[in-house]
Amino acid sequence: MQVSEDVFAKVQSALVDALGVDEDEVTPQATMVGDLGAESIDFLDIVFKLEKSFGIKIATEDLFPKDILTESTYVQDGKVTATGLEELKKRMPWADLSNFEKNPRVQDFGDLLTVSDLCRYVVSKVA
Amino acid sequence: MRWFWIDRFTEFVRDTRATTIKNICFGEEPIDDYLPGFPHYPHSLIIEGMAQTGGLLVSEAEGFRKKTVLAKVSKAIFHHVAIPGDQMVLEAIVQNKQPAGALVEGKVTIGGVLLAEMELGFAFLDDDRFGDTTLFPPEDLLRTLRILKMFDVAVDQNGNRIQAPEHMLEAERQAARDIRFARVR
């Protein structure tokens, strides 16, 4: 999935505005939580800003599939099961899950999303 | 101390926009104590007044049942200060509203001159996590809304007058019954 410079610039602007970070910190590889310091309430702000900027509607479940991270069908011993991982891939084809797959602890899911993932998600919604 | 930093609603359109006024009075404790020698109204309380205006705006449509909290001050820019004798006009406009929260843009003016601009994020707390009770007793909130004259000006998007929600009226009736019962005992 190709991400144009225009899409990246708009996502970058939304993140700079919502998180108070510098433009050069918002690299494609930066993780939202670990690198950019996003907290849960910031995600709502980011969603609002992306919706306005791209004229799209974003459901919170798109970015945080709560059921997969909580239901026993998909989670065992604090880790997402193989079935859960398959479901995640289906629902989040725009996300790079390769690192998460190695040790799919639910508690690490929050720090999964990168700026690139977010850009690809936006592209999927705009398309 | 009563934690109300708006005096009255002058406009209220469901989930769309609301305007309140706040008169700055020298007799208010925060004015005199905030910066001795330079009595002015603290900026933090202007933000709180906008949070009250916007928070009531985004929670009315659900009958004030959602636990609505100010979650983020995304932006707050102040151009000057408010001093005793000023009347602030606080305008809140809903930019976005979702099941999890809302974003409100706020503008504060005095005599038509821009005092402050802000952007506030509100979160609707999840009943599963935070319980299904409201943040305030409904009868108390209803009394406050009447004092603020919200129902005097509130309309829905079609211009129809908004009445107090039935569950709040019932809570008020029950509270009155409880008081009468306590007196009889």
XYZ file of C-alpha atoms in Angstrom:
312
model
C 0.000 0.000 0.000
C 1.605 3.240 -1.177
C 1.558 6.284 1.061
C 1.926 9.603 -0.718
C 3.920 12.505 0.666
C 0.700 14.439 0.975
C -0.869 11.783 3.228
C 2.261 11.570 5.378
C 2.408 15.369 5.701
C -1.224 15.524 6.868
C -0.767 12.685 9.364
C 2.446 14.302 10.583
C 0.663 17.618 11.050
C -2.155 15.939 13.015
C 0.355 14.215 15.289
C 2.418 17.374 15.846
C -0.761 19.223 16.744
C -2.234 16.504 18.967
C 0.919 15.381 20.753
C 2.965 18.569 20.866
C 5.970 16.814 19.307
C 8.386 18.239 16.743
C 7.940 17.465 13.065
C 11.262 15.646 12.856
C 10.195 13.269 15.629
C 7.285 12.061 13.511
C 9.168 9.594 11.334
C 7.459 6.700 9.517
C 9.010 4.194 11.930
C 8.111 6.074 15.137
C 5.691 4.245 17.407
C 2.736 6.266 18.623
C 3.049 5.386 22.292
C 6.715 4.543 22.871
C 8.345 7.153 20.635
C 5.760 9.913 20.452
C 4.337 9.560 23.951
C 0.691 9.250 22.941
C -1.698 8.483 25.798
C -5.153 6.978 25.468
C -6.932 10.337 25.359
C -4.538 11.531 22.654
C -5.845 8.836 20.323
C -9.290 10.386 20.452
C -7.750 13.747 19.600
C -5.720 12.178 16.765
C -8.835 10.460 15.389
C -10.726 13.788 15.427
C -7.896 15.564 13.640
C -7.494 12.856 10.988
C -11.249 12.803 10.356
C -11.225 16.538 9.792
C -8.087 16.549 7.702
C -9.059 13.661 5.396
C -12.857 13.930 5.537
C -13.187 10.327 6.739
C -14.940 8.570 9.600
C -12.810 6.501 11.925
C -14.236 3.935 14.316
C -12.163 3.459 17.465
C -12.510 -0.320 17.005
C -10.565 -0.065 13.745
C -7.451 0.964 15.645
C -8.153 -0.966 18.861
C -10.081 -4.180 18.250
C -11.080 -4.503 21.893
C -12.814 -7.855 21.469
C -9.694 -9.533 20.100
C -7.678 -8.234 23.009
C -10.111 -9.295 25.720
C -12.227 -12.273 24.695
C -11.068 -15.719 25.743
C -11.471 -16.987 22.168
C -8.604 -14.762 21.167
C -6.557 -14.373 24.350
C -4.937 -16.975 26.555
C -2.479 -16.350 29.390
C -2.198 -12.695 28.449
C -1.241 -13.466 24.860
C -3.204 -13.242 21.642
C -3.785 -16.742 20.276
C -3.058 -17.875 16.722
C -6.766 -17.438 15.932
C -6.608 -13.950 17.395
C -3.564 -13.071 15.319
C -5.304 -14.251 12.153
C -8.305 -12.093 13.039
C -6.039 -9.114 13.712
C -4.405 -9.512 10.300
C -7.815 -9.620 8.657
C -9.058 -6.519 10.394
C -5.817 -4.563 10.336
C -4.199 -5.368 6.982
C -2.560 -1.947 7.063
C -0.638 -2.703 10.278
C 2.771 -4.327 10.413
C 2.221 -7.118 12.933
C 5.502 -8.944 12.321
C 7.164 -7.839 15.585
C 4.023 -8.304 17.644
C 3.599 -11.847 16.293
C 6.913 -12.920 17.819
C 5.593 -12.377 21.345
C 1.943 -11.287 21.123
C 1.425 -10.052 24.662
C -1.821 -8.093 24.970
C -0.083 -5.462 27.088
C 2.289 -4.700 24.201
C -0.480 -4.131 21.676
C -0.838 -0.495 22.692
C 2.659 0.250 21.455
C 2.227 -1.562 18.176
C 1.077 1.229 15.913
C 3.651 3.241 14.011
C 3.211 6.427 12.010
C 3.480 4.313 8.831
C 0.653 2.057 10.040
C -1.509 5.090 10.655
C -0.740 6.467 7.186
C -1.643 3.146 5.549
C -4.847 3.006 7.582
C -5.818 6.465 6.367
C -5.067 5.472 2.762
C -7.324 2.411 3.185
C -10.135 4.648 4.429
C -9.732 7.280 1.731
C -9.652 4.688 -1.054
C -16.571 27.033 47.337
C -19.054 26.526 44.515
C -17.179 25.347 41.453
C -19.215 27.115 38.791
C -17.360 29.412 36.439
C -20.219 30.423 34.185
C -23.261 32.470 35.185
C -25.878 31.851 32.537
C -26.571 30.206 29.192
C -27.668 32.622 26.485
C -27.695 30.111 23.607
C -27.823 26.324 23.404
C -28.340 24.216 20.305
C -28.168 20.481 20.955
C -24.816 18.928 20.073
C -23.962 21.997 18.027
C -23.175 25.174 19.938
C -23.655 26.922 23.269
C -22.928 30.373 24.591
C -22.606 31.365 28.226
C -21.738 34.565 30.027
C -19.545 35.062 33.051
C -19.447 38.328 34.949
C -16.113 39.098 36.556
C -16.663 40.347 40.079
C -14.064 41.839 42.401
C -15.741 40.041 45.301
C -14.717 36.631 43.966
C -11.916 35.093 45.958
C -9.758 33.945 43.015
C -9.707 37.448 41.510
C -8.115 39.075 44.531
C -5.858 36.228 45.579
C -4.511 34.949 42.269
C -1.973 37.727 41.717
C -2.097 40.275 44.557
C -1.821 43.819 43.236
C -3.105 42.863 39.791
C -6.639 41.562 40.216
C -7.650 39.583 37.186
C -9.500 36.408 36.443
C -7.216 33.323 36.281
C -6.855 31.802 32.830
C -7.274 28.323 34.285
C -10.785 29.263 35.427
C -11.620 30.578 31.973
C -10.682 27.150 30.645
C -12.845 25.567 33.353
C -15.761 27.827 32.381
C -15.407 26.723 28.776
C -15.174 23.111 29.953
C -18.452 23.557 31.827
C -20.094 25.192 28.811
C -18.801 22.558 26.387
C -19.221 19.632 28.751
C -22.903 20.378 29.327
C -23.312 20.930 25.584
C -21.951 17.512 24.621
C -23.688 15.599 27.400
C -27.212 17.040 27.067
C -28.287 14.917 24.104
C -27.933 11.764 26.208
C -29.907 13.292 29.074
C -26.704 14.057 31.015
C -26.378 10.339 31.757
C -22.884 9.955 30.301
C -20.027 10.590 32.633
C -18.422 13.480 30.760
C -15.004 14.682 31.832
C -12.550 17.203 30.474
C -9.804 14.948 29.207
C -7.503 17.240 27.297
C -6.837 20.912 26.753
C -5.502 20.572 23.217
C -5.055 24.303 22.768
C -5.486 27.409 24.914
C -4.307 30.787 23.682
C -4.909 33.938 25.720
C -4.634 37.371 24.159
C -5.242 39.501 27.245
C -6.823 39.329 30.696
C -10.296 39.707 32.174
C -10.659 42.181 35.032
C -13.432 43.072 37.486
C -16.390 44.623 35.693
C -15.834 42.647 32.483
C -18.448 40.313 31.088
C -16.984 37.339 29.268
C -18.921 35.611 26.507
C -17.927 31.963 26.122
C -18.869 30.260 22.857
C -18.442 26.512 22.503
C -18.845 24.767 19.167
C -18.876 20.983 18.793
C -16.277 19.951 16.230
C -16.678 16.218 16.546
C -18.571 13.794 18.738
C -18.196 10.039 18.974
C -19.272 7.368 21.465
C -15.940 7.734 23.255
C -15.737 11.507 23.430
C -16.068 14.906 21.831
C -13.959 17.795 20.648
C -15.102 21.349 21.316
C -13.703 24.573 19.951
C -14.059 27.530 22.280
C -13.845 31.278 21.872
C -14.026 33.843 24.670
C -14.701 37.501 24.018
C -15.234 40.642 26.087
C -17.212 43.365 24.354
C -16.552 41.676 21.022
C -12.785 41.616 21.553
C -11.165 38.186 21.464
C -9.779 37.167 24.854
C -9.051 33.480 24.356
C -9.249 30.589 21.903
C -9.190 26.993 22.925
C -9.786 23.422 21.897
C -10.995 20.991 24.534
C -11.304 17.209 24.401
C -13.983 15.478 26.456
C -14.127 11.792 27.272
C -17.287 9.839 28.011
C -16.277 7.397 30.715
C -17.099 3.786 30.054
C -19.856 2.415 32.337
C -18.175 -1.023 32.344
C -15.031 0.460 33.828
C -16.326 3.368 35.880
C -19.765 2.132 36.982
C -23.193 3.105 35.732
C -23.885 5.927 38.182
C -23.839 9.546 37.075
C -21.083 11.921 38.215
C -23.574 14.194 39.997
C -26.920 13.482 41.671
C -29.434 14.238 38.861
C -31.556 16.484 41.088
C -28.511 18.619 41.967
C -27.460 18.946 38.349
C -31.021 19.851 37.361
C -31.088 22.631 39.952
C -27.781 23.955 38.610
C -29.035 23.864 35.028
C -32.105 25.859 36.056
C -29.931 28.446 37.836
C -27.853 28.690 34.660
C -31.125 29.153 32.727
C -30.138 26.466 30.281
C -33.682 25.271 29.646
C -34.765 28.883 29.014
C -32.729 28.970 25.800
C -32.002 25.344 24.858
C -33.305 24.025 21.554
C -32.621 20.953 19.450
C -31.247 21.124 15.906
C -34.771 21.747 14.584
C -35.352 24.680 16.903
C -37.691 22.801 19.273
C -37.416 23.689 22.942
C -35.525 21.195 25.094
C -37.148 20.204 28.360
C -35.482 18.766 31.438
C -35.043 14.983 31.061
C -37.693 12.912 32.792
C -35.166 10.911 34.845
C -33.870 14.164 36.373
C -37.386 15.384 37.154
C -38.166 12.050 38.771
C -34.941 12.241 40.833
C -36.012 15.714 41.938
C -39.481 14.469 42.928
C -37.944 11.571 44.835
C -35.541 13.908 46.664
C -38.501 16.099 47.670
C -40.379 13.030 48.934
C -37.306 11.959 50.928
C -37.049 15.379 52.573
C -40.747 15.395 53.498
C -40.429 11.864 54.884
C -37.361 12.852 56.952
C -39.240 15.839 58.412
C -42.251 13.720 59.354
C -39.997 11.286 61.169
